[in-house]
Tab-separated table of C-alpha atoms and ligand atoms in Angstrom:
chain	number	residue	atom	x	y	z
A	1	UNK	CA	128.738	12.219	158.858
A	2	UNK	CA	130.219	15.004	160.692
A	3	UNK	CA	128.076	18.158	160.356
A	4	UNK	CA	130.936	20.676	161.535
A	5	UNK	CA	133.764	19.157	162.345
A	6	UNK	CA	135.437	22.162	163.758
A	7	UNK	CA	132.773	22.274	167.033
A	8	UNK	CA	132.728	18.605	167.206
A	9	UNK	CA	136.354	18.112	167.629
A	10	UNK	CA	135.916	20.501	170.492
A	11	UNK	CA	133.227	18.421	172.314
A	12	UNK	CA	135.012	15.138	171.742
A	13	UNK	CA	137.622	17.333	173.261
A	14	UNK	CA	135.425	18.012	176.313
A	15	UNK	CA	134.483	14.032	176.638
A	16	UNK	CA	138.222	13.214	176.651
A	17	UNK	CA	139.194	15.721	179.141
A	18	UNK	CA	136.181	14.937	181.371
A	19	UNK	CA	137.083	10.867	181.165
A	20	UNK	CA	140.463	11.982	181.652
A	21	UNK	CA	140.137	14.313	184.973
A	22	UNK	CA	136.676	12.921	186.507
A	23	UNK	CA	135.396	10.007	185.415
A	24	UNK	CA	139.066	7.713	185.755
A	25	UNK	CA	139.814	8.735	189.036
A	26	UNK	CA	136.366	8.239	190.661
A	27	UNK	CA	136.333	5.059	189.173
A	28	UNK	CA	137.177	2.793	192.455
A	29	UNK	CA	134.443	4.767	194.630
A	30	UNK	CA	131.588	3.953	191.980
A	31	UNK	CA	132.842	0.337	192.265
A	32	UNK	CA	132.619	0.322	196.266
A	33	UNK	CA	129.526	2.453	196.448
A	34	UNK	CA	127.603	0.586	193.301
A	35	UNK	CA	126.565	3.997	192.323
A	36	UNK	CA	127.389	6.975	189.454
A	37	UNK	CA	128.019	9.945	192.390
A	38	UNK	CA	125.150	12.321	191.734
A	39	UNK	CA	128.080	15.586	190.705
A	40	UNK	CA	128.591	13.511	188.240
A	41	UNK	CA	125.576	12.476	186.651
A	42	UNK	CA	125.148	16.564	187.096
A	43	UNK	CA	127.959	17.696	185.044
A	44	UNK	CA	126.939	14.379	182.588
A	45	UNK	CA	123.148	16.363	182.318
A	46	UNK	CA	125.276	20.116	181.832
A	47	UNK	CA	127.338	18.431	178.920
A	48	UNK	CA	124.057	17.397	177.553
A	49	UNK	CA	125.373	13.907	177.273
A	50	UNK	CA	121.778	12.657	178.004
A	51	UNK	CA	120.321	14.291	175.151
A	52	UNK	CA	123.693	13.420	172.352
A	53	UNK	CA	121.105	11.593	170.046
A	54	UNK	CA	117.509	13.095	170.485
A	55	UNK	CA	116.837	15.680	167.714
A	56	UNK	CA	117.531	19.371	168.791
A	57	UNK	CA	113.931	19.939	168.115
A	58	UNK	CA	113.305	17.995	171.352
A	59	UNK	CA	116.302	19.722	173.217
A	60	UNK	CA	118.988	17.325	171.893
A	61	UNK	CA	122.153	17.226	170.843
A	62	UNK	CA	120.774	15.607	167.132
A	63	UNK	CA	123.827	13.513	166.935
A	64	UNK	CA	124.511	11.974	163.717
A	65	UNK	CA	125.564	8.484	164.111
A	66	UNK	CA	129.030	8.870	163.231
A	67	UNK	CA	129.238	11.580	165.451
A	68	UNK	CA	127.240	8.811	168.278
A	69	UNK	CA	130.083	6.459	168.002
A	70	UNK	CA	132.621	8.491	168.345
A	71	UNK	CA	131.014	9.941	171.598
A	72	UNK	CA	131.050	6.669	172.485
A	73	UNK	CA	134.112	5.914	171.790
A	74	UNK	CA	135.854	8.675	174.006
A	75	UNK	CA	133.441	8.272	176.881
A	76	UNK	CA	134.075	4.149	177.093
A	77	UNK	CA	137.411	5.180	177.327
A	78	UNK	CA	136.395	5.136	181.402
A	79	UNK	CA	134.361	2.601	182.905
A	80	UNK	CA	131.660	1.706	180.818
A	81	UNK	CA	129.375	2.097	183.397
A	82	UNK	CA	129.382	5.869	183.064
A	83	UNK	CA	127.775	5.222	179.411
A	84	UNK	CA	125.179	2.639	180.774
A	85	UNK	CA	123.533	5.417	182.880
A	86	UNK	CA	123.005	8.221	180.116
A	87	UNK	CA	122.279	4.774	177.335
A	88	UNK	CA	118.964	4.156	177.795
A	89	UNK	CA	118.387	8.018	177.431
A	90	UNK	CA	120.757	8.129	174.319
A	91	UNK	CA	119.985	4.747	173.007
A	92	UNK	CA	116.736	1.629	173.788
A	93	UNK	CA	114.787	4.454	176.414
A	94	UNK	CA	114.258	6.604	173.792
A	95	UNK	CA	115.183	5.667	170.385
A	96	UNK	CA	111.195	3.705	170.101
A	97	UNK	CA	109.751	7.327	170.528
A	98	UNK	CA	112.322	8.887	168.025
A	99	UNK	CA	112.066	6.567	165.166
A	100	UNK	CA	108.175	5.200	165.916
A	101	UNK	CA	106.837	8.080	168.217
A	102	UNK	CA	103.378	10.613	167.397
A	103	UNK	CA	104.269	14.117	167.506
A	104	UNK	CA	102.446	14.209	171.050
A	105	UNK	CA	104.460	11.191	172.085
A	106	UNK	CA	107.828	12.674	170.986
A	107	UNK	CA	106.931	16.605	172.675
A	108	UNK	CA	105.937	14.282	175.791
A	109	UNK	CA	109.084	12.417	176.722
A	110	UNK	CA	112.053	13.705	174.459
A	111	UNK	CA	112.681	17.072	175.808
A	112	UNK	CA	112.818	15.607	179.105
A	113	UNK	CA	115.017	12.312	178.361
A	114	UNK	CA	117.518	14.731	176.518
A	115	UNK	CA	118.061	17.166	179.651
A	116	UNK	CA	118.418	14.191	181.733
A	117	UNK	CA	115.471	15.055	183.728
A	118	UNK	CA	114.284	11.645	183.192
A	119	UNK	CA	115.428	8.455	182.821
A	120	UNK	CA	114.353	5.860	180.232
A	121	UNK	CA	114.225	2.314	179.904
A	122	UNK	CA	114.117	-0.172	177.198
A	123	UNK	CA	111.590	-3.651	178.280
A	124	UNK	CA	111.916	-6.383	176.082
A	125	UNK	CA	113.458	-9.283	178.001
A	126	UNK	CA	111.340	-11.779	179.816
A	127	UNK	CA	111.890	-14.678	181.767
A	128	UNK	CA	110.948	-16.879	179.722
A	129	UNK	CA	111.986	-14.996	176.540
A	130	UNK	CA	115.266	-14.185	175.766
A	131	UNK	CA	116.942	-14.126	172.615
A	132	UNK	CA	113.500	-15.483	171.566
A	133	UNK	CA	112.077	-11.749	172.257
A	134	UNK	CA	109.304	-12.598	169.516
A	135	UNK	CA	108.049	-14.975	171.820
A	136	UNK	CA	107.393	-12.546	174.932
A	137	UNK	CA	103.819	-13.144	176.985
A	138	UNK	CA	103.536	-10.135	178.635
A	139	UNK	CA	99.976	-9.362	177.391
A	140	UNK	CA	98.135	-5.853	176.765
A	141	UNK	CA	94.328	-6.298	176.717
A	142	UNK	CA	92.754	-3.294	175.354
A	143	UNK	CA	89.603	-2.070	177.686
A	144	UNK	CA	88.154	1.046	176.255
A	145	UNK	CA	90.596	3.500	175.939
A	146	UNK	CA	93.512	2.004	177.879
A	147	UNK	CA	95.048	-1.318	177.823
A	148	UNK	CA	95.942	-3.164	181.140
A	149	UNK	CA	99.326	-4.423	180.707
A	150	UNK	CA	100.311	-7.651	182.813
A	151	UNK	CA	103.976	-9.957	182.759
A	152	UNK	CA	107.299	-9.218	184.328
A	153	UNK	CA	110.459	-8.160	182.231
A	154	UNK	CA	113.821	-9.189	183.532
A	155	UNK	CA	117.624	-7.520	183.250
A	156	UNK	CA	116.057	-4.514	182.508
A	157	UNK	CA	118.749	-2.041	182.392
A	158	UNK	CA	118.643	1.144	184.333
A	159	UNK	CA	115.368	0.346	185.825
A	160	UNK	CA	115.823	0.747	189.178
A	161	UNK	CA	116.324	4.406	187.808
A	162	UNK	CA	113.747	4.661	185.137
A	163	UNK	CA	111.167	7.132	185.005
A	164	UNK	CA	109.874	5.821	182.045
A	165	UNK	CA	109.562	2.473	179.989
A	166	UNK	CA	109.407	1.645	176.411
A	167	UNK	CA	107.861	-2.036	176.859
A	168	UNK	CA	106.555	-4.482	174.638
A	169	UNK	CA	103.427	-6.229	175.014
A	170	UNK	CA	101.555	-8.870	173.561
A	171	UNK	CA	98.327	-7.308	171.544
A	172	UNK	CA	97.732	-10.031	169.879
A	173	UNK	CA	96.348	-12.994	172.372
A	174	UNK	CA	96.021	-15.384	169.521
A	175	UNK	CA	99.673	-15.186	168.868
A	176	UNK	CA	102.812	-16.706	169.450
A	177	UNK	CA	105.429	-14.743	167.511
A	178	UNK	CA	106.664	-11.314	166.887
A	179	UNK	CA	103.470	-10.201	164.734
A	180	UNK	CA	101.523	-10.059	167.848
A	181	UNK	CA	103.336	-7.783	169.729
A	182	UNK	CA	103.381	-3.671	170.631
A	183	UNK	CA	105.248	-1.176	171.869
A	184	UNK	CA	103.933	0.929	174.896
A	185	UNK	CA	105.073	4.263	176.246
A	186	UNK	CA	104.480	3.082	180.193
A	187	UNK	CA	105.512	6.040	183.107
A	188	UNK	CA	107.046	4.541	186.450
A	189	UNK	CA	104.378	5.875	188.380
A	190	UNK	CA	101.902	3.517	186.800
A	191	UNK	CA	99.467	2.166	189.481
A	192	UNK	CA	100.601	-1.678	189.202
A	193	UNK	CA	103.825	-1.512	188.150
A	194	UNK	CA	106.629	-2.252	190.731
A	195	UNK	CA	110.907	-2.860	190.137
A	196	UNK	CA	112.649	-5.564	191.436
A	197	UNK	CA	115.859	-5.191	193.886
A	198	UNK	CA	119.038	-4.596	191.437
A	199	UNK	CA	120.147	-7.958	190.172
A	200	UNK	CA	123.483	-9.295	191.360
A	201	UNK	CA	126.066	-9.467	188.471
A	202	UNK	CA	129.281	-10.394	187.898
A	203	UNK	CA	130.409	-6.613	186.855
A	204	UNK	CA	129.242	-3.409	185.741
A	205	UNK	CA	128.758	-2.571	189.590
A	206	UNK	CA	127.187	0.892	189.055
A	207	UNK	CA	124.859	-0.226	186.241
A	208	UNK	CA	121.724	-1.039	187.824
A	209	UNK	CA	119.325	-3.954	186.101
A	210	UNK	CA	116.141	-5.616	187.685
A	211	UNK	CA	113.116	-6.653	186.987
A	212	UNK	CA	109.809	-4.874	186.434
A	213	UNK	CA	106.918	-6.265	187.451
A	214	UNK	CA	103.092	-5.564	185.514
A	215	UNK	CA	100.166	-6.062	187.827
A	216	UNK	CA	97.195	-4.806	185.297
A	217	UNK	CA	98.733	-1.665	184.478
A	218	UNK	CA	96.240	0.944	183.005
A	219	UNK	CA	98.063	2.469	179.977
A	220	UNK	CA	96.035	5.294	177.628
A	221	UNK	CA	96.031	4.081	174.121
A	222	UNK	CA	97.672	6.890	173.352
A	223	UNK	CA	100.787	5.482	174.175
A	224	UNK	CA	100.999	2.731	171.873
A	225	UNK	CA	103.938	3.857	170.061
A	226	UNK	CA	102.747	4.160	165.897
A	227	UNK	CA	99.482	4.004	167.005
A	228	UNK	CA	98.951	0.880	165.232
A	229	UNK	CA	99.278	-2.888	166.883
A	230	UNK	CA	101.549	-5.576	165.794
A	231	UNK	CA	103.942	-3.326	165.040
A	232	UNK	CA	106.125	-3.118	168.472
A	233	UNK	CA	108.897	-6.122	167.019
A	234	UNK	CA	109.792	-4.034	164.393
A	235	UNK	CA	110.067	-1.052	166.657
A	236	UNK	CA	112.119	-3.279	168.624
A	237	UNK	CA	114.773	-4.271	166.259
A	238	UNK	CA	115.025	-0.915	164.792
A	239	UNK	CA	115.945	0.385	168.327
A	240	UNK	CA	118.262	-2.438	168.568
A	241	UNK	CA	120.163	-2.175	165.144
A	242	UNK	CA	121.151	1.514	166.072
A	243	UNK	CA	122.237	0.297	170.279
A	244	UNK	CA	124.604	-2.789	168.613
A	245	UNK	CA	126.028	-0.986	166.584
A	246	UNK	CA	126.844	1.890	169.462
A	247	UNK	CA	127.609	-1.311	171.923
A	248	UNK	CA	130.211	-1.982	169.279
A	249	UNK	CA	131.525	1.384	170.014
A	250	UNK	CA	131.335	1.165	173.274
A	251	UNK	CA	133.825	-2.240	172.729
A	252	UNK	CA	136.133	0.083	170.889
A	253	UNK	CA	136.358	2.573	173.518
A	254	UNK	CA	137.016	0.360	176.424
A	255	UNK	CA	139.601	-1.763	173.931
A	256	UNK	CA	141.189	1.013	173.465
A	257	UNK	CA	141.087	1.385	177.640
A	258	UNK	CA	142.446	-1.940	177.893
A	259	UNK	CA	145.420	-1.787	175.323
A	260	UNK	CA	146.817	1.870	176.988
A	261	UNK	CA	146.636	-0.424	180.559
A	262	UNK	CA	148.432	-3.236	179.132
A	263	UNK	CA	151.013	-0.767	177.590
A	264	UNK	CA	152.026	1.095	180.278
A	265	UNK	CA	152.525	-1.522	182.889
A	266	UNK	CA	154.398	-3.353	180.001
A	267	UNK	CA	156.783	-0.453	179.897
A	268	UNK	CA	157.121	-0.061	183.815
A	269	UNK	CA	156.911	-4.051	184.828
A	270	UNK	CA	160.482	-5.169	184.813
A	271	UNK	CA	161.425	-8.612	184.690
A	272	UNK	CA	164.783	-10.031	183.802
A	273	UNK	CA	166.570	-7.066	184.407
A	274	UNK	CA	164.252	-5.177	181.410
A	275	UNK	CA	160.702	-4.003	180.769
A	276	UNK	CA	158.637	-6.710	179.976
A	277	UNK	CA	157.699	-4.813	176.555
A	278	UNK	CA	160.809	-5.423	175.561
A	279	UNK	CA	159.700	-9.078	175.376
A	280	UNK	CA	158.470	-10.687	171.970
A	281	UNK	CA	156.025	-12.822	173.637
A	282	UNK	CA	154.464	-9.459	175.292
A	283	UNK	CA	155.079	-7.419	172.042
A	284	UNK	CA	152.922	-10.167	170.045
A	285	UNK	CA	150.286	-9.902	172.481
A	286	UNK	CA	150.081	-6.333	172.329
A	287	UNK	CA	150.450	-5.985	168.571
A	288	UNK	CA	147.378	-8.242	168.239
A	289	UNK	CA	145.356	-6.233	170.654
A	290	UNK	CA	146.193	-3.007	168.614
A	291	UNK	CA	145.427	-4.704	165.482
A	292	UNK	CA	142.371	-5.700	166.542
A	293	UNK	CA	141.113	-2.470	168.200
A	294	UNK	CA	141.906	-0.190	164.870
A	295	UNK	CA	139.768	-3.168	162.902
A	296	UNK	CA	136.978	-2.806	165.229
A	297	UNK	CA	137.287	1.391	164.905
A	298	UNK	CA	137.054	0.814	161.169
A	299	UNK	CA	134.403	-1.292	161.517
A	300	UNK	CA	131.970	0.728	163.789
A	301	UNK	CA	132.854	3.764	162.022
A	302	UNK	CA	132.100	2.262	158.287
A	303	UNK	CA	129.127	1.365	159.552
A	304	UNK	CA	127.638	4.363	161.037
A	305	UNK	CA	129.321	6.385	158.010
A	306	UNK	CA	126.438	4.248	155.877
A	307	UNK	CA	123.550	4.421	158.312
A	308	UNK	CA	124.134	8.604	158.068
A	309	UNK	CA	123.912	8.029	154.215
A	310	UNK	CA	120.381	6.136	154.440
A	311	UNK	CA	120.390	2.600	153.825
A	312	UNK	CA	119.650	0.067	156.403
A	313	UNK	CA	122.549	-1.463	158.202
A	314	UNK	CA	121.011	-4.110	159.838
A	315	UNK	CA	123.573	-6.638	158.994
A	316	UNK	CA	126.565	-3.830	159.233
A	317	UNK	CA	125.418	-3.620	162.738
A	318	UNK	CA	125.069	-7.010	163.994
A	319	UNK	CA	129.138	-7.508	161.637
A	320	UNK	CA	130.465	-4.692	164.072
A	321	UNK	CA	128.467	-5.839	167.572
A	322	UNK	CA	129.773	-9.678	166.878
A	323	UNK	CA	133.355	-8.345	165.819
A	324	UNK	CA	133.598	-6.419	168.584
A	325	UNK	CA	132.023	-7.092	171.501
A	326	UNK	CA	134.389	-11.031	171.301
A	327	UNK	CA	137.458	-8.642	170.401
A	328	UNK	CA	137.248	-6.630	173.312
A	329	UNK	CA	137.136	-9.925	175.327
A	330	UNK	CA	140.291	-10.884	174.018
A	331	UNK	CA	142.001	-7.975	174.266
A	332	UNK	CA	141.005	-7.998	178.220
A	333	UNK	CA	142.448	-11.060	178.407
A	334	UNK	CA	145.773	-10.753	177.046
A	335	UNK	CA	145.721	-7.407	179.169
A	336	UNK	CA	145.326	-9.492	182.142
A	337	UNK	CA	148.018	-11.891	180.530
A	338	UNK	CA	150.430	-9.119	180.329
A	339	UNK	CA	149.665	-7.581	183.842
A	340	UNK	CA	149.955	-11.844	185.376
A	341	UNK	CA	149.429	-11.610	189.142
A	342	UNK	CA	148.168	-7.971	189.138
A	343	UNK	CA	145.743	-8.487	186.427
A	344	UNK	CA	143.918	-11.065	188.523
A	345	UNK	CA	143.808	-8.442	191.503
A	346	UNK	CA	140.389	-6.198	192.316
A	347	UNK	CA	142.464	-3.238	192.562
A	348	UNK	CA	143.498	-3.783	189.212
A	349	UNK	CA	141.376	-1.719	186.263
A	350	UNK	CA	141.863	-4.509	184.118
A	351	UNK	CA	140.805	-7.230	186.257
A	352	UNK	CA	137.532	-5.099	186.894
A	353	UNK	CA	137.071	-4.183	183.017
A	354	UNK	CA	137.654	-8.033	182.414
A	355	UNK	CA	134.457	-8.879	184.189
A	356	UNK	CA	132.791	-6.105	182.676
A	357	UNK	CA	133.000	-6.516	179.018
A	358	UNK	CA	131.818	-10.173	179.418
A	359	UNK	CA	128.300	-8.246	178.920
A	360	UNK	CA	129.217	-7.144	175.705
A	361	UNK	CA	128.632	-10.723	174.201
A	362	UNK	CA	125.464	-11.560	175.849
A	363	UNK	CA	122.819	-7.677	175.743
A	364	UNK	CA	121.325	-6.274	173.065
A	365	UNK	CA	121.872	-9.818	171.144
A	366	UNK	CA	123.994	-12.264	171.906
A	367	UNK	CA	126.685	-13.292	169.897
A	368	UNK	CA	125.216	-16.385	168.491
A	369	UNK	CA	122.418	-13.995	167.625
A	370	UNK	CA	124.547	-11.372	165.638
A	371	UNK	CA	125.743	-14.411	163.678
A	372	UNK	CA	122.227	-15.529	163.335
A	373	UNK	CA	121.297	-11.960	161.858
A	374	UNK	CA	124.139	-12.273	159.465
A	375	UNK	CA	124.194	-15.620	157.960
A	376	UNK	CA	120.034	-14.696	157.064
A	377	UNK	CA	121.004	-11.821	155.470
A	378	UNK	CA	124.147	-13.040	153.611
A	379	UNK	CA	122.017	-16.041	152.605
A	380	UNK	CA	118.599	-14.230	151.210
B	1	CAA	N1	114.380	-3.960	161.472
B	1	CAA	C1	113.069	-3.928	161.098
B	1	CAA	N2	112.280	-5.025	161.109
B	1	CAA	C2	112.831	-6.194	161.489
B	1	CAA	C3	114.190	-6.292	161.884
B	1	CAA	C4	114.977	-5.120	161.847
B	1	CAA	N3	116.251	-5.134	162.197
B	1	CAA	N4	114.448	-7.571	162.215
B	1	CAA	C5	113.314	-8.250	162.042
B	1	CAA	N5	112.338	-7.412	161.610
B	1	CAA	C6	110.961	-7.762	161.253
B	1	CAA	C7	110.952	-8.860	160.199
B	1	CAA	O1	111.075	-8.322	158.904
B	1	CAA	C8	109.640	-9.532	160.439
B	1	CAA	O2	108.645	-8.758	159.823
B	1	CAA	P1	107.416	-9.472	158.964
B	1	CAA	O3	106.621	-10.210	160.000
B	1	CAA	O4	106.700	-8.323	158.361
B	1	CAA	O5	108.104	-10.382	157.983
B	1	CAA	C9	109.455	-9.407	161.947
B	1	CAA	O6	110.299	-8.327	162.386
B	1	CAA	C10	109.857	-10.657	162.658
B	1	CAA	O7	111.205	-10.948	162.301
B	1	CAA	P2	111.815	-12.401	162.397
B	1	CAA	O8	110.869	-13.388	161.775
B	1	CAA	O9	113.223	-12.354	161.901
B	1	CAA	O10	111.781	-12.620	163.987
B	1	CAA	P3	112.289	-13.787	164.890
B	1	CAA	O11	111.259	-14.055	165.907
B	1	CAA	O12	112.806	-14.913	164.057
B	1	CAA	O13	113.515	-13.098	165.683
B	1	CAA	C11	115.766	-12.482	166.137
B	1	CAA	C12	114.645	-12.649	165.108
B	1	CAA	C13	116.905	-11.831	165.361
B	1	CAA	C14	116.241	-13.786	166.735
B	1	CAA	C15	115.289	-11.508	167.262
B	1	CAA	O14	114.334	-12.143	168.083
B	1	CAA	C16	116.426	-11.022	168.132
B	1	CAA	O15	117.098	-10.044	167.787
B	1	CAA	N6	116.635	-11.664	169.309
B	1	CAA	C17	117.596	-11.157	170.281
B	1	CAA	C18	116.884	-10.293	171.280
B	1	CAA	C19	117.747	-9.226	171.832
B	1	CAA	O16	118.622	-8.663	171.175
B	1	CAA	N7	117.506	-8.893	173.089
B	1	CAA	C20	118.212	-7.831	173.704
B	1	CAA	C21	117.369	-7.276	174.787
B	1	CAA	S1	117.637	-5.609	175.068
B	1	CAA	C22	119.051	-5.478	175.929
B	1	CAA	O17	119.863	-6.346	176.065
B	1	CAA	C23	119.228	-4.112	176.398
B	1	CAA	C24	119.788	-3.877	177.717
B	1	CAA	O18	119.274	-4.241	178.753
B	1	CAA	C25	120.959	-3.006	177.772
């Protein structure tokens, strides 16, 4: 849903122009500096691109989630590092407070998180628990009115930037599984809680992950997000149905990224006296990729067209992060294909984007999870 489409195709206006002018061309300094320059994470907090999701009762933009995925859609259109850094705020930082949160707990941290003032993070991952995230052991032992939290999470994204955590914790000492777990509202400044150096990866330089590290951290029970144990898992998953299905947009955008690279050095490459787009064997490759990209544009936006109209679209989601999180990998590839030698070059943006969207089909669920999540649901 699209609540005025007149002032929305304005903004989406403003993210195109802004990929277009500042984010593209400072793309090969973030990659040698393995940072997002701080003018631009300033103009990111003006455009409110922090807050797109919070509700504008909290200082947000309220986003719908069609309107999300679109957003995404034009910003992945540059590196997708540029979305990493305002995702946790948009998406797993915060969305545990918006859809599980007290009133106290969302007039705490929301306001903040949507100007960009502060940055949150989303702490599942262990490890020793990885796409078994039922099975996490970081523990929180209630004592009075705290609980001291103790474990280590690990690829936690953003981090090394976060001001605040959304973790989940093991209530339950008896338990094994997912019923024993909560989720905690933790702040960085917690006595006992220290972050890891940023984790060496194979892309996404500028998108920080580490681990944190819990050394009987004193948390007020008032931060137990829902204010009742056992229910953190669910919290969890409801976080993560809405961030696949946005990581599917973020596919799209940088698809769509990938295809415009692969088109115009295609039209400019010339090879047998001719552009090589005037090739059948490059024409296939391209068709495909376009073919591809408008099925996973359909997809994402079907999707979040139901999720605005109420029902749950857990299995939507997990379609659409599966589709197009191993589309996008394709379509890198034959974009390296078609570039040959200069695709397998670090100046080249598609050699770069290669490595990045590898990501795509490991976070927020792997891909052998998403199919997981759909063959249970298909099968009920
Ligand atoms: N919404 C609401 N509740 C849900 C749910 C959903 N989408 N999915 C499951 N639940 C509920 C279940 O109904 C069940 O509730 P009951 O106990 O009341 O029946 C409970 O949660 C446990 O569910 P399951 O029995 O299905 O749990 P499981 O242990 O078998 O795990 C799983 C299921 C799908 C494999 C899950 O563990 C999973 O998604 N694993 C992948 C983890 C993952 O995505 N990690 C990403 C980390 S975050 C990240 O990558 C971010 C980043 O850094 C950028």
């Amino acid at each position: 849903m699209i609540r005025d489409p007149e002032s929305f195709t304005i903004l989406l206006d403003t993210i195109s122009r802004f990929v277009r002018d500042t984010l593209i061309p400072r793309e090969p300094e973030v990659v040698d500096t393995d940072e997002i320059p701080g003018d631009i994470l300033a103009q990111m907090r003006a455009m409110g691109l922090f807050g797109l999701t919070i509700p504008e009762e909290y200082g947000g933009l309220g986003f719908t989630t069609e309107e999300e995925v679109l957003a995404s859609m034009a910003l992945c259109y540059a590196s997708p590092v540029f979305r990493s850094r305002i995702g946790t705020n948009t998406g797993i930082g915060s969305q545990g407070i918006v859809i599980d949160g007290s009133p106290e707990q969302k007039q705490k941290y929301l306001p903040r998180l949507a100007a960009g003032e502060i940055t949150g993070s989303f702490a599942l991952t262990e490890p020793a628990a990885g796409s078994d995230a039922g099975s996490l052991r970081t523990t929180a032992r209630r004592d009075g009115d705290h609980y001291i939290l103790s474990g280590s999470k690990r690829y936690i994204t953003n981090a090394p930037e976060a001001n605040v955590f959304t973790v989940m914790a093991r209530t339950n000492l008896q338990s094994k599984d997912a019923r024993g777990v909560s989720a905690f509202i933790v702040d960085r400044d917690s006595p006992g809680l220290s972050v890891g150096p940023y984790d060496v990866k194979m892309g996404q330089r500028g998108s920080h992950t580490a681990d944190v590290i819990f050394d009987n951290v004193k948390v007020p029970a008032a931060n137990l997000i829902g204010g009742q144990e056992g229910m953190g898992f669910k919290t969890a998953m409801k976080v993560l149905d809405k961030a696949r299905l946005n990581i599917a947009a973020v596919c799209v955008g940088v698809a769509e990224r990938l295809l415009d690279e692969a088109l115009n050095y295609a039209k400019q490459r010339q090879q047998f006296g001719k552009p090589i787009a005037e090739f059948q064997l490059i024409q296939a490759m391209l068709a495909d990729s376009k073919a591809e990209v408008y099925a996973g544009r359909s997809m994402v936006l079907e999707a979040a067209r139901k999720k605005d109209s109420g029902p749950n679209i857990t299995l939507e989601a997990s379609c659409a992060k599966l589709f197009c999180a191993e589309m996008v990998g394709r379509v890198a590839d034959r974009a390296v294909q078609i570039h040959g030698g200069a695709g397998y070059m670090q100046v080249s943006a598609v050699e770069r984007l290669y490595r990045d969207v590898r990501l795509f089909r490991l976070y927020e669920g792997t891909s052998q999870i998403q199919q997981l999540v759909i063959a249970k649901h298909i099968l009920r």
